[in-house]
Amino acid sequence: MEQERGLPGSSLSPRSPSSQPYLSVSVTDPVKLGNGVQAYISYRVITKTNFPEYQGPEKIVIRRYSDFVWLHARLFEKYKGIFIPSLPEKNAVEKFRFSAEFIEMRRQALDIFVNRIASHQELQQSEDLRTFLQAEEETMERLRSHDSGIFKKKPADLMQIFKDVQSKVSDIVLGKEKPVEESNPEYEKLKHYIFELENHLTEAQKHAYRLVKRHRELGQALLDFGKAAKLLGACEEKAVGKGFSELGAKSEMLSNKLQTEAHQLLMNFEEPLKDYVRTVQSIKATIAERANAFRQQCELAETTKLKEINLDKLMLMRSDKAAEAEMEYKELKAASEEATRKFETIVALMHQETIRFQEQKTLDMGLAFHEFAKGQARLASGVADAWRSLLPKLEALSVS
Amino acid sequence: MMDSENQGFEEARLYSSHEEVENLDFKEKLSAKSFSNYRSAMSSLSDAHHPLSSPAVLTPADSDPLRPPPMDRDLQKPYVSDHFFSDPLHFSDVNFGPSDGNNVSDLNGVESPSKSLESSGSLSRSSSSNSEYIKISVSNPQKEQEVSNSLVPGGSSYITYLITTRTNIAEFGGSEFSVRRRFKDVVTLSERLAESYRGFFIPPRPDKSVVEGQVMQKQEFVEQRRVALEKYLRKLAGHPVIRMSDEFKVFLQVQGRLPLPTTTDVASRMIDGAVNLPKQLLSESAMAPQEVVQPAKGGRDLLRLFKELKQSMTNDWGSSKPPIAEEDKEFLEKKEKLCDFEQQLSAVSQQAESLVKTQQDMAETFGELGLTLIKLTKFENEEAVFNCQRVRAADTKNVATAAVKASRLYRELNSQTVKHLDVLHDYLGLMLAVHGAFSERSSALLTEQTLLSDLSSLRSRAEKLEAASSKVFGGDKSRIQKLEQLKESIRTTEDAKNVAMREYKRIKENNRSELERFDRELQADFLSMLKGFVTNQVRYAEKMSEVWGKVAEETSSYSKESS
């Protein structure tokens, strides 16, 4: 369905010969299962690949939304620094949870989610991805419920980290305090950009959604108008009656066009904008992770230094605690180096990811804009054609 | 609508183009009728005869579509987006349809979009310059002081309006003249017309508004009223019979105070009537024949009111048929059809209002989206680190520009749509006039019925009296006197009945000719409205298709990449 672009080096065109490594996934066939409050939607996930680690050229499994959530959480935990593709929203208003439109939108978003992972140079190597794409349903269920216990805390933690980062950023912006933060002007710029961008995009998405509503409303208005016009046409004989009947019929027909376009607008313009917002939010999560890693690195470095000073003191004093202290110091140093390494990995990854993100978004939005414009043009010319065809009839009526 | 007189005259020209052609068609029919017994003189205008093969089809809507939309406060907001663009979309830049002149003028009867539209449009149907017109504009509201009488110190103030008429109709004895009138004068005019033209579809006058003195002078209220007055007077001028009435002429021409009798208020009429009632009951005085030409309601004759009320109850609930009844089947059918029509028309009008509102909302949302995208564009450009960001910003700007254009197009489409759909409202207003005319007919019938009943009861009393008095030898002086009085009453009542009969016939005829005219005008007006509405939709849809088509093309490379 959606883009299968990847970084140079991972070619993922399904048309290429089997010598080229490929991994393509599709999320299809939503089916409602279960009853009442327990009801949920299940999806067919079809994997086609020639990766050696995978079980075969094709595999089909059944997954539900919470499975996708599991995958996302695992990847987020393991691949810090990478902008993990985002999931569609968790909660939906009860009323719409099973509406055809919502289901389709979610399916589309999940398909995009998995494919983005599959086309990411690093993420596609993930073992968890393999599990997700191949494991038996029972295995999946076990993993899902097991990890949900562990990961239950995560969202809350995440939120806290978010808040910390956000308040720290705003604190800095407001010049309130000097916390343990990187002093990297480029990175500061990026953070500022990301936070601002989210605001702009959210607003744009809001208006896009309103536009969808307007199309629906106009469609309804045309329908009602058409009906009333037809009734008027029926009670008035002669030319005027016919004129109104024709007008009414056309109006009703156009109402359908508008409803169709409203749907297109929702899927091909508003949804990509929402997706863009989600992506930005996932970047914010990564920013939080980086801040976390930085703080850890700093703290460990600090602690290690203190330990070193202490050790030196002990050694000078020829204390018998020195040996113990030295062991502790060595452990701490290793941990500190590990923390530093982790942090630096994140920095490097983020740098790469940012480039990728910007390029990807230009393509994504370009496509969304294209579809938007195409849809509007199609609608407008359809409307013009429909009304135009009415004119000779009206003309004939005037003459008669 | 703008206040400037120029604007007013342009619109007057557009409206009266309809009248001109109407006038030509009706001259023949109406002069044949016996309206000479009316107070207004219908002189023959044989010079101005230009028989047209087809009835008038021009209405303002036809010639109007491309005039720059008026700065209607309700429909437009200040264009904030102008700050962002060096090339604001000007209405004249908008070219309609693939090839301007040719394609559009293929749509027969619809003017091609040229700047000289107004002059060519409005008169293209009339064959020569001998066409008649009355162009009225209302302008220049001014505050004036009531001449204070001794009871009320200081006096109150009121607004007068300048009413300017331009006409080439001979009877008006002038080609251009102006008077100042206040709203009260308009009310008087409408009441006098209602009296003189029973049975005609007289356009309803603008509402009186019961508001306080201060609100009366608020600019918006005055402006609304000015517009309403102008519309009303133009409608009157559009009526082939009423435009020639003395009342109308006097209203438009006579300087100073309006020399038409004003109607006394209901209360004093009732008091007058109550005063006369005892005398009426005691004596045998019958209705004076000349009073019969006016309906009983609103008059001072309470006795007549009671009698007619009684008659109408007898009609409805009595066991015997009324002396005469509405027999014109055709009329009754038409009446029912009109009721149907009115109902449906009202429904369409409501839905039309909804449609206009949603088009308006669409315009707003497109505008907001465009603005948001502009802000995004600026942001990306300012913060750009990578080149792809600038590319994205450029794409975003394209879409934003298109969205703002779409917003303007929807707004313009809407203001045009409103004008076309106004015809619906006009006709709903006209239905009031129709109901009025029909009710005049019923009340005239009722008067005749009442008089017939009166007559028959008087006659039977006379008979009885005669029979009784003949039994008395030598004559019964008092009875004979009474009989004489009765016979006198009978004679008067007979006269009144004859007048009533003639009046009823006259009103019926007015109804009939008006219905014909109504039908004809309706066909013309509505077809023209439909054409205008549809043409409008086509034009704006074409334009929007062009705008978005361009953006789709400019972004088409993205679509190839992903397939």
GROMACS .gro file of C-alpha atoms in nm, chain B residues 235-497:
model
  263
  635LYS     CA    1  -4.181   4.658  -0.726
  636LEU     CA    2  -4.469   4.904  -0.745
  637ALA     CA    3  -4.310   5.058  -1.051
  638GLY     CA    4  -4.292   4.710  -1.196
  639HIS     CA    5  -4.663   4.657  -1.173
  640PRO     CA    6  -4.819   4.761  -1.503
  641VAL     CA    7  -5.139   4.895  -1.350
  642ILE     CA    8  -5.023   5.034  -1.021
  643ARG     CA    9  -4.735   5.225  -1.168
  644MET     CA   10  -4.987   5.440  -1.352
  645SER     CA   11  -5.202   5.509  -1.049
  646ASP     CA   12  -5.265   5.858  -0.924
  647GLU     CA   13  -5.153   5.759  -0.580
  648PHE     CA   14  -4.818   5.642  -0.704
  649LYS     CA   15  -4.765   5.944  -0.924
  650VAL     CA   16  -4.855   6.178  -0.648
  651PHE     CA   17  -4.623   5.999  -0.410
  652LEU     CA   18  -4.331   6.028  -0.646
  653GLN     CA   19  -4.383   6.381  -0.764
  654VAL     CA   20  -4.572   6.613  -0.536
  655GLN     CA   21  -4.338   6.821  -0.327
  656GLY     CA   22  -4.398   6.889   0.036
  657ARG     CA   23  -4.660   6.703   0.232
  658LEU     CA   24  -4.806   6.391   0.078
  659PRO     CA   25  -5.154   6.488  -0.039
  660LEU     CA   26  -5.317   6.154   0.029
  661PRO     CA   27  -5.568   6.102   0.305
  662THR     CA   28  -5.423   5.917   0.596
  663THR     CA   29  -5.607   5.637   0.763
  664THR     CA   30  -5.731   5.704   1.111
  665ASP     CA   31  -5.630   5.448   1.365
  666VAL     CA   32  -5.842   5.151   1.450
  667ALA     CA   33  -5.948   5.280   1.789
  668SER     CA   34  -6.105   5.600   1.663
  669ARG     CA   35  -6.277   5.411   1.386
  670MET     CA   36  -6.430   5.178   1.634
  671ILE     CA   37  -6.541   5.468   1.846
  672ASP     CA   38  -6.700   5.635   1.547
  673GLY     CA   39  -6.874   5.316   1.456
  674ALA     CA   40  -6.999   5.266   1.810
  675VAL     CA   41  -7.140   5.615   1.812
  676ASN     CA   42  -7.338   5.551   1.498
  677LEU     CA   43  -7.459   5.208   1.592
  678PRO     CA   44  -7.764   5.305   1.803
  679LYS     CA   45  -7.893   5.527   1.528
  680GLN     CA   46  -7.846   5.251   1.278
  681LEU     CA   47  -8.034   5.003   1.491
  682LEU     CA   48  -8.326   5.230   1.562
  683SER     CA   49  -8.377   5.362   1.217
  684GLU     CA   50  -8.422   5.164   0.906
  685SER     CA   51  -8.126   5.327   0.742
  686ALA     CA   52  -7.951   5.102   0.501
  687MET     CA   53  -7.598   5.102   0.378
  688ALA     CA   54  -7.510   5.385   0.150
  689PRO     CA   55  -7.429   5.225  -0.184
  690GLN     CA   56  -7.092   5.395  -0.224
  691GLU     CA   57  -6.961   5.245   0.098
  692VAL     CA   58  -7.011   4.901  -0.041
  693VAL     CA   59  -6.703   4.923  -0.258
  694GLN     CA   60  -6.484   4.892   0.047
  695PRO     CA   61  -6.469   4.587   0.266
  696ALA     CA   62  -6.656   4.597   0.592
  697LYS     CA   63  -6.348   4.523   0.800
  698GLY     CA   64  -6.166   4.833   0.902
  699GLY     CA   65  -6.460   5.052   0.832
  700ARG     CA   66  -6.673   5.242   1.075
  701ASP     CA   67  -6.993   5.063   1.003
  702LEU     CA   68  -7.024   4.824   1.290
  703LEU     CA   69  -7.369   4.715   1.193
  704ARG     CA   70  -7.247   4.610   0.855
  705LEU     CA   71  -6.965   4.422   1.020
  706PHE     CA   72  -7.209   4.232   1.236
  707LYS     CA   73  -7.436   4.152   0.948
  708GLU     CA   74  -7.156   4.022   0.732
  709LEU     CA   75  -7.022   3.818   1.017
  710LYS     CA   76  -7.363   3.665   1.064
  711GLN     CA   77  -7.383   3.595   0.695
  712SER     CA   78  -7.047   3.423   0.689
  713MET     CA   79  -7.156   3.203   0.975
  714THR     CA   80  -7.474   3.116   0.793
  715ASN     CA   81  -7.263   3.032   0.492
  716ASP     CA   82  -7.047   2.799   0.690
  717TRP     CA   83  -7.292   2.642   0.931
  718GLY     CA   84  -7.637   2.722   0.796
  719SER     CA   85  -7.864   2.457   0.653
  720SER     CA   86  -7.940   2.641   0.332
  721LYS     CA   87  -7.701   2.747   0.060
  722PRO     CA   88  -7.593   3.110   0.045
  723PRO     CA   89  -7.776   3.321  -0.213
  724ILE     CA   90  -7.472   3.314  -0.446
  725ALA     CA   91  -7.141   3.142  -0.418
  726GLU     CA   92  -6.795   3.121  -0.562
  727GLU     CA   93  -6.856   2.925  -0.877
  728ASP     CA   94  -6.546   2.976  -1.078
  729LYS     CA   95  -6.396   2.628  -1.078
  730GLU     CA   96  -6.089   2.739  -1.258
  731PHE     CA   97  -6.026   2.994  -0.993
  732LEU     CA   98  -6.068   2.749  -0.710
  733GLU     CA   99  -5.831   2.506  -0.875
  734LYS     CA  100  -5.575   2.774  -0.929
  735LYS     CA  101  -5.608   2.886  -0.572
  736GLU     CA  102  -5.537   2.541  -0.441
  737LYS     CA  103  -5.242   2.502  -0.672
  738LEU     CA  104  -5.103   2.830  -0.552
  739CYS     CA  105  -5.127   2.717  -0.193
  740ASP     CA  106  -4.932   2.405  -0.280
  741PHE     CA  107  -4.682   2.607  -0.469
  742GLU     CA  108  -4.634   2.844  -0.182
  743GLN     CA  109  -4.563   2.562   0.056
  744GLN     CA  110  -4.302   2.403  -0.166
  745LEU     CA  111  -4.152   2.738  -0.248
  746SER     CA  112  -4.108   2.809   0.119
  747ALA     CA  113  -3.932   2.476   0.166
  748VAL     CA  114  -3.698   2.541  -0.125
  749SER     CA  115  -3.626   2.885   0.008
  750GLN     CA  116  -3.528   2.742   0.343
  751GLN     CA  117  -3.298   2.482   0.190
  752ALA     CA  118  -3.151   2.750  -0.031
  753GLU     CA  119  -3.058   2.944   0.281
  754SER     CA  120  -2.890   2.634   0.421
  755LEU     CA  121  -2.701   2.589   0.100
  756VAL     CA  122  -2.578   2.944   0.111
  757LYS     CA  123  -2.462   2.897   0.466
  758THR     CA  124  -2.265   2.584   0.390
  759GLN     CA  125  -2.101   2.750   0.093
  760GLN     CA  126  -2.007   3.031   0.326
  761ASP     CA  127  -1.860   2.788   0.580
  762MET     CA  128  -1.663   2.620   0.307
  763ALA     CA  129  -1.515   2.953   0.208
  764GLU     CA  130  -1.418   3.025   0.566
  765THR     CA  131  -1.253   2.690   0.629
  766PHE     CA  132  -1.056   2.703   0.305
  767GLY     CA  133  -0.935   3.044   0.408
  768GLU     CA  134  -0.830   2.928   0.752
  769LEU     CA  135  -0.652   2.627   0.611
  770GLY     CA  136  -0.472   2.848   0.365
  771LEU     CA  137  -0.358   3.085   0.637
  772THR     CA  138  -0.233   2.802   0.856
  773LEU     CA  139  -0.037   2.656   0.569
  774ILE     CA  140   0.114   2.996   0.497
  775LYS     CA  141   0.233   3.016   0.854
  776LEU     CA  142   0.379   2.669   0.820
  777THR     CA  143   0.555   2.773   0.501
  778LYS     CA  144   0.713   3.072   0.666
  779PHE     CA  145   0.818   2.861   0.960
  780GLU     CA  146   0.982   2.594   0.748
  781ASN     CA  147   1.164   2.854   0.544
  782GLU     CA  148   1.294   3.036   0.847
  783GLU     CA  149   1.405   2.722   1.025
  784ALA     CA  150   1.528   2.528   0.724
  785VAL     CA  151   1.844   2.334   0.775
  786PHE     CA  152   1.803   2.096   0.483
  787ASN     CA  153   1.711   2.172   0.128
  788CYS     CA  154   1.421   1.931   0.128
  789GLN     CA  155   1.260   2.155   0.386
  790ARG     CA  156   1.266   2.442   0.143
  791VAL     CA  157   1.115   2.223  -0.122
  792ARG     CA  158   0.843   2.124   0.117
  793ALA     CA  159   0.786   2.486   0.208
  794ALA     CA  160   0.741   2.572  -0.159
  795ASP     CA  161   0.493   2.290  -0.205
  796THR     CA  162   0.306   2.401   0.103
  797LYS     CA  163   0.291   2.754  -0.028
  798ASN     CA  164   0.139   2.637  -0.354
  799VAL     CA  165  -0.136   2.457  -0.175
  800ALA     CA  166  -0.189   2.747   0.063
  801THR     CA  167  -0.225   2.990  -0.226
  802ALA     CA  168  -0.472   2.762  -0.393
  803ALA     CA  169  -0.671   2.725  -0.073
  804VAL     CA  170  -0.696   3.100  -0.031
  805LYS     CA  171  -0.803   3.135  -0.392
  806ALA     CA  172  -1.063   2.866  -0.339
  807SER     CA  173  -1.187   3.054  -0.035
  808ARG     CA  174  -1.237   3.371  -0.238
  809LEU     CA  175  -1.404   3.184  -0.518
  810TYR     CA  176  -1.650   3.025  -0.279
  811ARG     CA  177  -1.726   3.364  -0.129
  812GLU     CA  178  -1.790   3.519  -0.463
  813LEU     CA  179  -1.994   3.224  -0.575
  814ASN     CA  180  -2.200   3.268  -0.266
  815SER     CA  181  -2.275   3.634  -0.305
  816GLN     CA  182  -2.395   3.562  -0.656
  817THR     CA  183  -2.599   3.269  -0.539
  818VAL     CA  184  -2.769   3.489  -0.282
  819LYS     CA  185  -2.879   3.729  -0.551
  820HIS     CA  186  -3.030   3.456  -0.760
  821LEU     CA  187  -3.206   3.289  -0.479
  822ASP     CA  188  -3.350   3.623  -0.379
  823VAL     CA  189  -3.613   3.562  -0.643
  824LEU     CA  190  -3.750   3.289  -0.420
  825HIS     CA  191  -3.792   3.532  -0.135
  826ASP     CA  192  -3.949   3.788  -0.361
  827TYR     CA  193  -4.213   3.545  -0.470
  828LEU     CA  194  -4.287   3.440  -0.117
  829GLY     CA  195  -4.351   3.805  -0.048
  830LEU     CA  196  -4.568   3.824  -0.352
  831MET     CA  197  -4.778   3.536  -0.225
  832LEU     CA  198  -4.890   3.768   0.053
  833ALA     CA  199  -5.018   4.005  -0.210
  834VAL     CA  200  -5.195   3.716  -0.378
  835HIS     CA  201  -5.365   3.615  -0.055
  836GLY     CA  202  -5.466   3.974  -0.004
  837ALA     CA  203  -5.622   3.989  -0.347
  838PHE     CA  204  -5.810   3.665  -0.290
  839SER     CA  205  -5.940   3.781   0.042
  840GLU     CA  206  -6.071   4.100  -0.116
  841ARG     CA  207  -6.261   3.875  -0.352
  842SER     CA  208  -6.411   3.676  -0.068
  843SER     CA  209  -6.509   3.980   0.127
  844ALA     CA  210  -6.669   4.140  -0.178
  845LEU     CA  211  -6.864   3.820  -0.226
  846LEU     CA  212  -6.964   3.823   0.136
  847THR     CA  213  -7.087   4.179   0.104
  848GLU     CA  214  -7.302   4.084  -0.189
  849GLN     CA  215  -7.433   3.781  -0.009
  850THR     CA  216  -7.518   3.987   0.297
  851LEU     CA  217  -7.698   4.243   0.094
  852LEU     CA  218  -7.897   3.976  -0.083
  853SER     CA  219  -7.997   3.828   0.248
  854ASP     CA  220  -8.083   4.173   0.374
  855LEU     CA  221  -8.291   4.236   0.067
  856SER     CA  222  -8.485   3.918   0.094
  857SER     CA  223  -8.561   3.973   0.463
  858LEU     CA  224  -8.665   4.334   0.396
  859ARG     CA  225  -8.894   4.220   0.119
  860SER     CA  226  -9.059   3.955   0.328
  861ARG     CA  227  -9.118   4.207   0.607
  862ALA     CA  228  -9.270   4.446   0.356
  863GLU     CA  229  -9.497   4.172   0.233
  864LYS     CA  230  -9.615   4.088   0.580
  865LEU     CA  231  -9.672   4.452   0.660
  866GLU     CA  232  -9.873   4.499   0.345
  867ALA     CA  233 -10.083   4.196   0.415
  868ALA     CA  234 -10.145   4.310   0.772
  869SER     CA  235 -10.233   4.666   0.684
  870SER     CA  236 -10.468   4.563   0.405
  871LYS     CA  237 -10.683   4.391   0.662
  872VAL     CA  238 -10.742   4.710   0.846
  873PHE     CA  239 -11.018   4.907   0.687
  874GLY     CA  240 -10.927   5.257   0.572
  875GLY     CA  241 -10.564   5.197   0.604
  876ASP     CA  242 -10.332   5.181   0.902
  877LYS     CA  243 -10.153   5.512   0.918
  878SER     CA  244  -9.860   5.392   1.121
  879ARG     CA  245  -9.823   5.073   0.925
  880ILE     CA  246  -9.838   5.260   0.595
  881GLN     CA  247  -9.567   5.492   0.719
  882LYS     CA  248  -9.353   5.198   0.817
  883LEU     CA  249  -9.415   5.040   0.482
  884GLU     CA  250  -9.300   5.352   0.306
  885GLN     CA  251  -8.983   5.349   0.507
  886LEU     CA  252  -8.928   4.984   0.431
  887LYS     CA  253  -8.980   5.042   0.063
  888GLU     CA  254  -8.723   5.318   0.079
  889SER     CA  255  -8.477   5.085   0.249
  890ILE     CA  256  -8.544   4.824  -0.011
  891ARG     CA  257  -8.464   5.063  -0.288
  892THR     CA  258  -8.141   5.174  -0.122
  893THR     CA  259  -8.042   4.819  -0.048
  894GLU     CA  260  -8.114   4.724  -0.407
  895ASP     CA  261  -7.880   4.996  -0.524
  896ALA     CA  262  -7.617   4.885  -0.279
  897LYS     CA  263  -7.656   4.527  -0.392
   0.00000   0.00000   0.00000
